[in-house]
JSON list of N, CA and C in Angstrom, two decimals:
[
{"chain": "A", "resi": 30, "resn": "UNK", "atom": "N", "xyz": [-16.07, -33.37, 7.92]},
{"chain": "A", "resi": 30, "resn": "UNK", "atom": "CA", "xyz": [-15.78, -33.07, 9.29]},
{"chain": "A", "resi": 30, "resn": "UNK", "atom": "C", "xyz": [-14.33, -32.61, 9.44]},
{"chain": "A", "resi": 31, "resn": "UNK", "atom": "N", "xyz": [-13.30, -33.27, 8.87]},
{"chain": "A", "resi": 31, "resn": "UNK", "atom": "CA", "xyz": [-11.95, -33.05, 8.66]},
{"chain": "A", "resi": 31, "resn": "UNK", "atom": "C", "xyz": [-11.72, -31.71, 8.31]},
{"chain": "A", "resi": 32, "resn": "UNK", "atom": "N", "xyz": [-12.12, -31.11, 7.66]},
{"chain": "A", "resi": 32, "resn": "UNK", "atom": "CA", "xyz": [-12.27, -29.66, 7.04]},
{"chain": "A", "resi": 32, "resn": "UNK", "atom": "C", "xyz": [-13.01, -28.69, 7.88]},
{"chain": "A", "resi": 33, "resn": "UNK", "atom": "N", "xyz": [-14.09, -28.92, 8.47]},
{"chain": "A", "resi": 33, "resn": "UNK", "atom": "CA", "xyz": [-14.14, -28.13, 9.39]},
{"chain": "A", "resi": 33, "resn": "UNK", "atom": "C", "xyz": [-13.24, -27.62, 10.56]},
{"chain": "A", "resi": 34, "resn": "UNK", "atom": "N", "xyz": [-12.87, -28.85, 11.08]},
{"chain": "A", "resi": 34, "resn": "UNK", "atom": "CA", "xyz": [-11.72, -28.60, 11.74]},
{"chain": "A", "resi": 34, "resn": "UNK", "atom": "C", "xyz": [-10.77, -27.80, 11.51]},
{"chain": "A", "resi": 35, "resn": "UNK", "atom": "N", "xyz": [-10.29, -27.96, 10.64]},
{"chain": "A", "resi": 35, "resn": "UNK", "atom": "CA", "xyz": [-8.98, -27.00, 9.53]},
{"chain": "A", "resi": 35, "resn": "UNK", "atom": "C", "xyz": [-9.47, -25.37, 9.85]},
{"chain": "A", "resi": 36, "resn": "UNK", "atom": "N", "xyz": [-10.36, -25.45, 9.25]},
{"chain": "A", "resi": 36, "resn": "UNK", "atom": "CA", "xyz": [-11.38, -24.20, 9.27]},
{"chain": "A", "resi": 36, "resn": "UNK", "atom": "C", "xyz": [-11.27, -23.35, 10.82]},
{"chain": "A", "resi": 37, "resn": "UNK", "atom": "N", "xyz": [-11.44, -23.87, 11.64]},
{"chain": "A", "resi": 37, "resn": "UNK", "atom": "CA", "xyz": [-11.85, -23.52, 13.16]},
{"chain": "A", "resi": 37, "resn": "UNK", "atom": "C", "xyz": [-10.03, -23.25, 13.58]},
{"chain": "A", "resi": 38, "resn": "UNK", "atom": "N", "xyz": [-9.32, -24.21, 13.06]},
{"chain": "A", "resi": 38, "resn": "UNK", "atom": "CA", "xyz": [-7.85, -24.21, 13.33]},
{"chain": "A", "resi": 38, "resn": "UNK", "atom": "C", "xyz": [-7.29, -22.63, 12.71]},
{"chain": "A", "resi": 39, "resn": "UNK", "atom": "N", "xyz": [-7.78, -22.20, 11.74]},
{"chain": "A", "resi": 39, "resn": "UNK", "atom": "CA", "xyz": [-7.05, -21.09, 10.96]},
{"chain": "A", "resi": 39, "resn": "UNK", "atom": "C", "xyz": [-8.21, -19.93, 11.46]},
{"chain": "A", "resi": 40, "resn": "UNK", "atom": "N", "xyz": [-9.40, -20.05, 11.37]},
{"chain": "A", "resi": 40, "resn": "UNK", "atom": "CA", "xyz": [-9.87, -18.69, 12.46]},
{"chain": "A", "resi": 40, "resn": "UNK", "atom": "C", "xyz": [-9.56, -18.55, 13.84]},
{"chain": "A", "resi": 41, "resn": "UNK", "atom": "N", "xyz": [-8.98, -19.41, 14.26]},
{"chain": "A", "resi": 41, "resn": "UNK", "atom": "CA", "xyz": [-8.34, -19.62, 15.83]},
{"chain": "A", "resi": 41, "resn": "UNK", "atom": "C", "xyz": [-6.68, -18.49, 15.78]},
{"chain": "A", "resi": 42, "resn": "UNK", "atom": "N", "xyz": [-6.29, -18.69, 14.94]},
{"chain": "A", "resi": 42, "resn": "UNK", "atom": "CA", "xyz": [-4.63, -18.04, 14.18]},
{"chain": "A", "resi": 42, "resn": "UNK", "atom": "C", "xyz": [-5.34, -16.45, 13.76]},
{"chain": "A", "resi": 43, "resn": "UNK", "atom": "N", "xyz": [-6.17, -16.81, 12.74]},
{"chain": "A", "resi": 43, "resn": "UNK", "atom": "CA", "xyz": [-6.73, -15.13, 12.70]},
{"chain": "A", "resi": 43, "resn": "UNK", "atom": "C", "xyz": [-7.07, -14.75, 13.94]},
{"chain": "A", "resi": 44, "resn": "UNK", "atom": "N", "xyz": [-7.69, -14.64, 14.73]},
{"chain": "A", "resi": 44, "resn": "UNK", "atom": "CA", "xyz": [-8.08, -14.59, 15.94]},
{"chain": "A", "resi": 44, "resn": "UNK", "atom": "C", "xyz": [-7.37, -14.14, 16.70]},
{"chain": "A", "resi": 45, "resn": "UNK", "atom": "N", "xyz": [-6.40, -14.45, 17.11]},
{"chain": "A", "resi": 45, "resn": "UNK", "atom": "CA", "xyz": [-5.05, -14.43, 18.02]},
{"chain": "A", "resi": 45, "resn": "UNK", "atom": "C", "xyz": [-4.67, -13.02, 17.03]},
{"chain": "A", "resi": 46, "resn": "UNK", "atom": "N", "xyz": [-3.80, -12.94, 15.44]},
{"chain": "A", "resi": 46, "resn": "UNK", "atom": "CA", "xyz": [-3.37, -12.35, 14.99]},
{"chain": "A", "resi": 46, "resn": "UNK", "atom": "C", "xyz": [-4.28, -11.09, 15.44]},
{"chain": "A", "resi": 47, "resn": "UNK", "atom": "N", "xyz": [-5.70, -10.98, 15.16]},
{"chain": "A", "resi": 47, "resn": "UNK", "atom": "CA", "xyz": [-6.26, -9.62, 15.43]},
{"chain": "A", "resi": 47, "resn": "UNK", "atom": "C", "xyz": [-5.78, -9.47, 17.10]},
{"chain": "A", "resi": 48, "resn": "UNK", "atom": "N", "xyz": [-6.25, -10.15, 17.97]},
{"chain": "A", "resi": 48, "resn": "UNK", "atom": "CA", "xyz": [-5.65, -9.98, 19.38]},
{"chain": "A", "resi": 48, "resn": "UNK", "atom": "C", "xyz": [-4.40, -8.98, 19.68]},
{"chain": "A", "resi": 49, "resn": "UNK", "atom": "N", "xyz": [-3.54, -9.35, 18.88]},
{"chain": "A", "resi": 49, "resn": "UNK", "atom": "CA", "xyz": [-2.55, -8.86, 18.74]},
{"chain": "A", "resi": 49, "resn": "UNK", "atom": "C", "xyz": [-1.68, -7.74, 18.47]},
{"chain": "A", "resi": 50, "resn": "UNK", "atom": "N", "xyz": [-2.50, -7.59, 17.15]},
{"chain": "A", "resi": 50, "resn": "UNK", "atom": "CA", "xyz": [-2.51, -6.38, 16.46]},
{"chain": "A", "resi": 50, "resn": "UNK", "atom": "C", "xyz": [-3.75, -5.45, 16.71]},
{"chain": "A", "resi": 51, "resn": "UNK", "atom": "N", "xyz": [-4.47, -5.58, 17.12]},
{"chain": "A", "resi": 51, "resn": "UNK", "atom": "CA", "xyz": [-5.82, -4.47, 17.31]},
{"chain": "A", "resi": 51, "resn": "UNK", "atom": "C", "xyz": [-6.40, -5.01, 15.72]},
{"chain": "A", "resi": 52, "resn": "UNK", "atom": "N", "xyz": [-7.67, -4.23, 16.05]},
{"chain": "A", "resi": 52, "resn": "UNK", "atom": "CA", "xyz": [-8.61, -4.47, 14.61]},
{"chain": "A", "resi": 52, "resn": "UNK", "atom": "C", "xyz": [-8.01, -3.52, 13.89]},
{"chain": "A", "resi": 53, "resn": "UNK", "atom": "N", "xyz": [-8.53, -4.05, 12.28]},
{"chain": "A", "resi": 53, "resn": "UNK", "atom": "CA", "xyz": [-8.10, -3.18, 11.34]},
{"chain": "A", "resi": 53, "resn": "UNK", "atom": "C", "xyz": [-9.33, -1.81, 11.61]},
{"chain": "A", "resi": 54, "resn": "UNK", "atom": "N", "xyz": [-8.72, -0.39, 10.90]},
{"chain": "A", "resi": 54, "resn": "UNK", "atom": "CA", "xyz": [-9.28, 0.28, 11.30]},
{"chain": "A", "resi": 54, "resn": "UNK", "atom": "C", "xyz": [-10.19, 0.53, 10.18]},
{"chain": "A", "resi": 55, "resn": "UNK", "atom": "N", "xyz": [-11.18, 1.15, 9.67]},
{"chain": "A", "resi": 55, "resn": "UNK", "atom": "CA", "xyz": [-12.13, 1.08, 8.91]},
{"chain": "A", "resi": 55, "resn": "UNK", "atom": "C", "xyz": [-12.20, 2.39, 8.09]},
{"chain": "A", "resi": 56, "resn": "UNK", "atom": "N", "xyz": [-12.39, 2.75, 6.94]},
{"chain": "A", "resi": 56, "resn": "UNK", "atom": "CA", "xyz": [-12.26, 3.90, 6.47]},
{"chain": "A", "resi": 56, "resn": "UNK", "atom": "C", "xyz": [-11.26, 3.69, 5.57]},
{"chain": "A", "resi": 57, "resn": "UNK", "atom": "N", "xyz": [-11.43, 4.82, 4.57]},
{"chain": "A", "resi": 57, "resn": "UNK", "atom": "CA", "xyz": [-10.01, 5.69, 4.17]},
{"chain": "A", "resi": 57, "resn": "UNK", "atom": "C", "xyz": [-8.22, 5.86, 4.20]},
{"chain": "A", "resi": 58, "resn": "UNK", "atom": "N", "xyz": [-7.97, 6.02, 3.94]},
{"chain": "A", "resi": 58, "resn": "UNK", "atom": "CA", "xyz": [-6.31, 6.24, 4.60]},
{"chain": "A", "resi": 58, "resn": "UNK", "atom": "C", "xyz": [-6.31, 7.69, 3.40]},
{"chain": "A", "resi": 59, "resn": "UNK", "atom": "N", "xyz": [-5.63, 8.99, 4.51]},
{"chain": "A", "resi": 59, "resn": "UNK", "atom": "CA", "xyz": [-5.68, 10.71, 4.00]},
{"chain": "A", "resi": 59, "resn": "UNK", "atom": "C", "xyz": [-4.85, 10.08, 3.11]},
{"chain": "A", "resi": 60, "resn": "UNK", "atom": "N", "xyz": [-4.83, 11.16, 2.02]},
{"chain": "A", "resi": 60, "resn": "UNK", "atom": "CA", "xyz": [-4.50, 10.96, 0.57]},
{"chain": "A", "resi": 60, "resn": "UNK", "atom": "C", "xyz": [-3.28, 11.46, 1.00]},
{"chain": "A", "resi": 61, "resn": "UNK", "atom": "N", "xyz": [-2.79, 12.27, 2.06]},
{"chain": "A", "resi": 61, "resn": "UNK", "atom": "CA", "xyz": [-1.09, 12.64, 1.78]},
{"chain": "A", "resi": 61, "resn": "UNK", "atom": "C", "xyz": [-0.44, 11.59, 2.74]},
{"chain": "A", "resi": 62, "resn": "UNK", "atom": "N", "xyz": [-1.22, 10.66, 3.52]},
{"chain": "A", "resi": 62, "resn": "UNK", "atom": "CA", "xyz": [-0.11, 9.85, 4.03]},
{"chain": "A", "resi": 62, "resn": "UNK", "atom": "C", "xyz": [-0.21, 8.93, 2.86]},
{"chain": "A", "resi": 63, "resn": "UNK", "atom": "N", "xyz": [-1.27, 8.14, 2.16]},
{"chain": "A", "resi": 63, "resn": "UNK", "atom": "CA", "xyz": [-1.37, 7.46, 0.89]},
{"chain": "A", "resi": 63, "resn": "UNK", "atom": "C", "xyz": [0.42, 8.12, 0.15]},
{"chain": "A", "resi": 64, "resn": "UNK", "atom": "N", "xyz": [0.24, 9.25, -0.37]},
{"chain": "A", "resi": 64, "resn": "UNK", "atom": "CA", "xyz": [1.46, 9.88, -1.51]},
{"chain": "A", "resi": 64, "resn": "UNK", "atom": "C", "xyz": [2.71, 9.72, -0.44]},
{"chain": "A", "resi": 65, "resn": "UNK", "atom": "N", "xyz": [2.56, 9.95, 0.94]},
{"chain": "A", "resi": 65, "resn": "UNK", "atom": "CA", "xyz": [3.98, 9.56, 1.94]},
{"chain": "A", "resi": 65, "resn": "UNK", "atom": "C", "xyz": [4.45, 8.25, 1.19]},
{"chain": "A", "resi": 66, "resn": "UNK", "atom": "N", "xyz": [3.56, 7.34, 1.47]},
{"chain": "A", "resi": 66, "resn": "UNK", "atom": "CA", "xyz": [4.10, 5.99, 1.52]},
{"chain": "A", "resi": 66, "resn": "UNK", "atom": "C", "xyz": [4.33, 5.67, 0.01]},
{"chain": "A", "resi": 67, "resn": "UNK", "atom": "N", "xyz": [4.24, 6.13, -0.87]},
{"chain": "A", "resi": 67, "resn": "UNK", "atom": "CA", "xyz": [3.91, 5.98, -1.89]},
{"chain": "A", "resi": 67, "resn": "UNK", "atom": "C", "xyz": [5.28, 6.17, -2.91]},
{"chain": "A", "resi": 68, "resn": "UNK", "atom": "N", "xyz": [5.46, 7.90, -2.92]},
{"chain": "A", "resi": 68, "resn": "UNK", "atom": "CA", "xyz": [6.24, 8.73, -3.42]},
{"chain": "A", "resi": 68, "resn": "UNK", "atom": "C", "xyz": [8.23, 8.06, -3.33]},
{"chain": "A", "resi": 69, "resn": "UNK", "atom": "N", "xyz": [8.19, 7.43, -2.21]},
{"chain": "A", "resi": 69, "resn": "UNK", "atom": "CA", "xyz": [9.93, 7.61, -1.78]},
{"chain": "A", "resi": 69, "resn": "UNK", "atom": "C", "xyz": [10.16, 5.99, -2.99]},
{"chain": "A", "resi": 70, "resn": "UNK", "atom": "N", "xyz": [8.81, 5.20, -2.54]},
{"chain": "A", "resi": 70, "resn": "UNK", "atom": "CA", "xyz": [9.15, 3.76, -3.62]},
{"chain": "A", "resi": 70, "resn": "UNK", "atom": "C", "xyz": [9.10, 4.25, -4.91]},
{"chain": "A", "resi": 71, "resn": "UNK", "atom": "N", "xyz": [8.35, 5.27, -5.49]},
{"chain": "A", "resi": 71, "resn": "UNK", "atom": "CA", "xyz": [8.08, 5.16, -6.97]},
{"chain": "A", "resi": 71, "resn": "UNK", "atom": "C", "xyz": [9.49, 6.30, -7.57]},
{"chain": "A", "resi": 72, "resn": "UNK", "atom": "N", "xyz": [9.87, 6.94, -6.34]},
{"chain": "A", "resi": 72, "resn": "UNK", "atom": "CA", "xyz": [11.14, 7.27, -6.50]},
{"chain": "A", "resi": 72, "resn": "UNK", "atom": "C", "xyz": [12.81, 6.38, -6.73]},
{"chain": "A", "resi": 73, "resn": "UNK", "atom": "N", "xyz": [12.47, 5.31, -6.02]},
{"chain": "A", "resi": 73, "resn": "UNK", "atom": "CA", "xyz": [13.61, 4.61, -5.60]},
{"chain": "A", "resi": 73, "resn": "UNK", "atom": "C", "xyz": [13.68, 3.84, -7.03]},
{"chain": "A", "resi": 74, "resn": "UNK", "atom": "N", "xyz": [12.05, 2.80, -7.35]},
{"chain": "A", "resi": 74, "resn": "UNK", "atom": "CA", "xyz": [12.08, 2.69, -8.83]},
{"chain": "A", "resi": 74, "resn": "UNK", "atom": "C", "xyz": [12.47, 3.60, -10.14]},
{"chain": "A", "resi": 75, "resn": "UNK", "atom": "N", "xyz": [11.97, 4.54, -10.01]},
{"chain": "A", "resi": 75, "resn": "UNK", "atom": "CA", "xyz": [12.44, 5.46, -11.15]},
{"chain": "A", "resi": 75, "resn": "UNK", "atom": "C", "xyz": [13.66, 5.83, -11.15]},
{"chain": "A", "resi": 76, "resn": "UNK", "atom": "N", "xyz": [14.47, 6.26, -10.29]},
{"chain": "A", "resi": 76, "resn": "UNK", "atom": "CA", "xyz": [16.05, 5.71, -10.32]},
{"chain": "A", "resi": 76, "resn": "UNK", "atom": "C", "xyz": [16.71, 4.44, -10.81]},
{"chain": "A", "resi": 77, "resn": "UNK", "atom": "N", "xyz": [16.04, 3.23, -9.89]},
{"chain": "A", "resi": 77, "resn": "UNK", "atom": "CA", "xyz": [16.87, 1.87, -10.16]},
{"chain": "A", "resi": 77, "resn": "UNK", "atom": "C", "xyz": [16.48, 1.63, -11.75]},
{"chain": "A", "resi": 78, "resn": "UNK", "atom": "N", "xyz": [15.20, 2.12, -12.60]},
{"chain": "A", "resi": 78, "resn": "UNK", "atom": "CA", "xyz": [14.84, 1.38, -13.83]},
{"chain": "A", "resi": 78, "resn": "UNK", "atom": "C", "xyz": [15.00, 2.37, -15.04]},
{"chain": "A", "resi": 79, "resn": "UNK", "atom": "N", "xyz": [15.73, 3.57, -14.38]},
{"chain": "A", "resi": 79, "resn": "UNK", "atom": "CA", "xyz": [16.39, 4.65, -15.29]},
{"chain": "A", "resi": 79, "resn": "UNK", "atom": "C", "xyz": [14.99, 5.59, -16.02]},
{"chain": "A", "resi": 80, "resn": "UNK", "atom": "N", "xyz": [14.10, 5.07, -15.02]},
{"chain": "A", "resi": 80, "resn": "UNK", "atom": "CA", "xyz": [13.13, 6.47, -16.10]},
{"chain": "A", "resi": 80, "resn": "UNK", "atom": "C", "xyz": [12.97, 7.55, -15.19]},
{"chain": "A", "resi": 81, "resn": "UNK", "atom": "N", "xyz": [14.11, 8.30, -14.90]},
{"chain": "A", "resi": 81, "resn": "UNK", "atom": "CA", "xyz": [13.89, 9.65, -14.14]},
{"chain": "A", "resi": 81, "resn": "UNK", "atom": "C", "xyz": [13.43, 10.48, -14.88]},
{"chain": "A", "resi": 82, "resn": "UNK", "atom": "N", "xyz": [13.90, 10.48, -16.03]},
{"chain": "A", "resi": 82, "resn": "UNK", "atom": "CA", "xyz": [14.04, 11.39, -17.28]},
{"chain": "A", "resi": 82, "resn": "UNK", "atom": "C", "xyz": [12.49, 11.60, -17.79]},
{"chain": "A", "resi": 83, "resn": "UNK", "atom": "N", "xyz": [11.94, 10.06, -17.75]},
{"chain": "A", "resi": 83, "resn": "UNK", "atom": "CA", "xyz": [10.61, 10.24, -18.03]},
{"chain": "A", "resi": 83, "resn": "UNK", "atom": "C", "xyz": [9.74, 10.74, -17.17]},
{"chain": "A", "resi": 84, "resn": "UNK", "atom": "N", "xyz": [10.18, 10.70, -16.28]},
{"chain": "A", "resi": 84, "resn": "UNK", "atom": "CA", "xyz": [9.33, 11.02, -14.57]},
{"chain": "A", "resi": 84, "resn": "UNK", "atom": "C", "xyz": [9.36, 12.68, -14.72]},
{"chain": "A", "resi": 85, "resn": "UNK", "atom": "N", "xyz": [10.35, 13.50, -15.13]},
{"chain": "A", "resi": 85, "resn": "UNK", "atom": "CA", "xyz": [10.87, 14.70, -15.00]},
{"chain": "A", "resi": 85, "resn": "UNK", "atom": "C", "xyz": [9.65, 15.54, -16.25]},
{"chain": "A", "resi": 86, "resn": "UNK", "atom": "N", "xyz": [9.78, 14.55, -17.23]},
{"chain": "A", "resi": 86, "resn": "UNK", "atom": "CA", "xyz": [8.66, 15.31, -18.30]},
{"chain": "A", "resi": 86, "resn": "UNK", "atom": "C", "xyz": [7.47, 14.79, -18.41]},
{"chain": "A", "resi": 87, "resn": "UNK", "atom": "N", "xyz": [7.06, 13.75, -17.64]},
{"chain": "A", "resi": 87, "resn": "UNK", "atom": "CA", "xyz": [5.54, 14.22, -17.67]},
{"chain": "A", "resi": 87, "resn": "UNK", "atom": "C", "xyz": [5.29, 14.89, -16.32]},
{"chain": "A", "resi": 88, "resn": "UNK", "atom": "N", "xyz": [6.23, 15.41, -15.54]},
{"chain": "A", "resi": 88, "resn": "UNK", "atom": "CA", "xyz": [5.79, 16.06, -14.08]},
{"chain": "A", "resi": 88, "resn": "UNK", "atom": "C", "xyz": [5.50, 17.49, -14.81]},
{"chain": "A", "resi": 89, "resn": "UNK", "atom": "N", "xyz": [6.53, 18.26, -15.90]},
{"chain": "A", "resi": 89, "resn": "UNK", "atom": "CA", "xyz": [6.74, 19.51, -16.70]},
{"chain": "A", "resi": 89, "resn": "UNK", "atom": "C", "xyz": [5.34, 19.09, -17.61]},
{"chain": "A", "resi": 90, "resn": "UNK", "atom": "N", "xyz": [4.77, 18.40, -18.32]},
{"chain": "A", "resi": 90, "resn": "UNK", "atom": "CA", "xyz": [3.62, 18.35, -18.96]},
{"chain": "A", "resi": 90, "resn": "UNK", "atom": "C", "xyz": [2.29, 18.77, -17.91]},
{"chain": "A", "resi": 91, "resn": "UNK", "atom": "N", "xyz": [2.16, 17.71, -16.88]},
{"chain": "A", "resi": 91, "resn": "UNK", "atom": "CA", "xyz": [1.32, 18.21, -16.25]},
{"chain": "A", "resi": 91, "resn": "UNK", "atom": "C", "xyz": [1.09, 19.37, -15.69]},
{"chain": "A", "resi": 92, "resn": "UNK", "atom": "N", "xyz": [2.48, 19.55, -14.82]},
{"chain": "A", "resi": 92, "resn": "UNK", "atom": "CA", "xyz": [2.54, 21.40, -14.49]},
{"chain": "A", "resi": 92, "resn": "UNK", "atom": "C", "xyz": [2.40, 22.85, -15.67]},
{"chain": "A", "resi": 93, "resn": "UNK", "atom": "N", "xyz": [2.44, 22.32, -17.24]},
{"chain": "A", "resi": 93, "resn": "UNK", "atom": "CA", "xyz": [1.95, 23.07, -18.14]},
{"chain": "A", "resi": 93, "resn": "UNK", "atom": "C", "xyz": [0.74, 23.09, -18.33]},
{"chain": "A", "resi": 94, "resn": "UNK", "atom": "N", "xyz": [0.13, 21.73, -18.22]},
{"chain": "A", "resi": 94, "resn": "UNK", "atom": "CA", "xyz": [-1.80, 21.87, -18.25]},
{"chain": "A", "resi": 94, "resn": "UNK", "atom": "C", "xyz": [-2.23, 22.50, -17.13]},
{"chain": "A", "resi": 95, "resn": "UNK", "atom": "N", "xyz": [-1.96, 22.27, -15.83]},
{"chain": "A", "resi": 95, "resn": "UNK", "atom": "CA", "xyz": [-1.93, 23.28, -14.96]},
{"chain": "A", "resi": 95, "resn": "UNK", "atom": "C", "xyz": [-2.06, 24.52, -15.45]},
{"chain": "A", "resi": 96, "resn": "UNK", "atom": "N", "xyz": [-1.64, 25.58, -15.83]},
{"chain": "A", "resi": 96, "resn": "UNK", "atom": "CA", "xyz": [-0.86, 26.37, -16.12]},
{"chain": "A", "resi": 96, "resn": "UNK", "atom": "C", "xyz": [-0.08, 27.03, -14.88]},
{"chain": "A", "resi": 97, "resn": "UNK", "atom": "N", "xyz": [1.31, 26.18, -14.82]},
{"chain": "A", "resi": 97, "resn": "UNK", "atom": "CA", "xyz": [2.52, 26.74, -13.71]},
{"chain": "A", "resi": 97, "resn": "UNK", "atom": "C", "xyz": [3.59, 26.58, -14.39]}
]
């Protein structure tokens, strides 16, 4: 019984939280806001952990299989 309670206590908190925030929305998220959010962190890492260098040649590898 103790646990149920608990239970009813923390979907009561979810509850409110959705209230709050609106529902989550359902679907997908477009692949260029995905690379928006994406791109500036895996940038900021590849600076702070020094693999620009590596970042720079497999971007030139791939743009060669490409052919560009």
């Amino acid at each position: 019984m103790a646990q149920s309670a608990g239970r009813s206590v923390i979907r009561a908190h979810a509850q409110r939280a959705v209230d709050a925030f609106g529902p989550r929305p359902s679907g997908t998220r477009h692949p260029l806001v995905a690379a928006a959010m994406v791109l500036p962190l895996a940038g900021f890492l590849a600076v702070l952990f020094g693999g620009w260098d590596a970042v720079v040649v497999q971007a030139s590898s791939v743009a060669g299989m490409l052919g560009r």
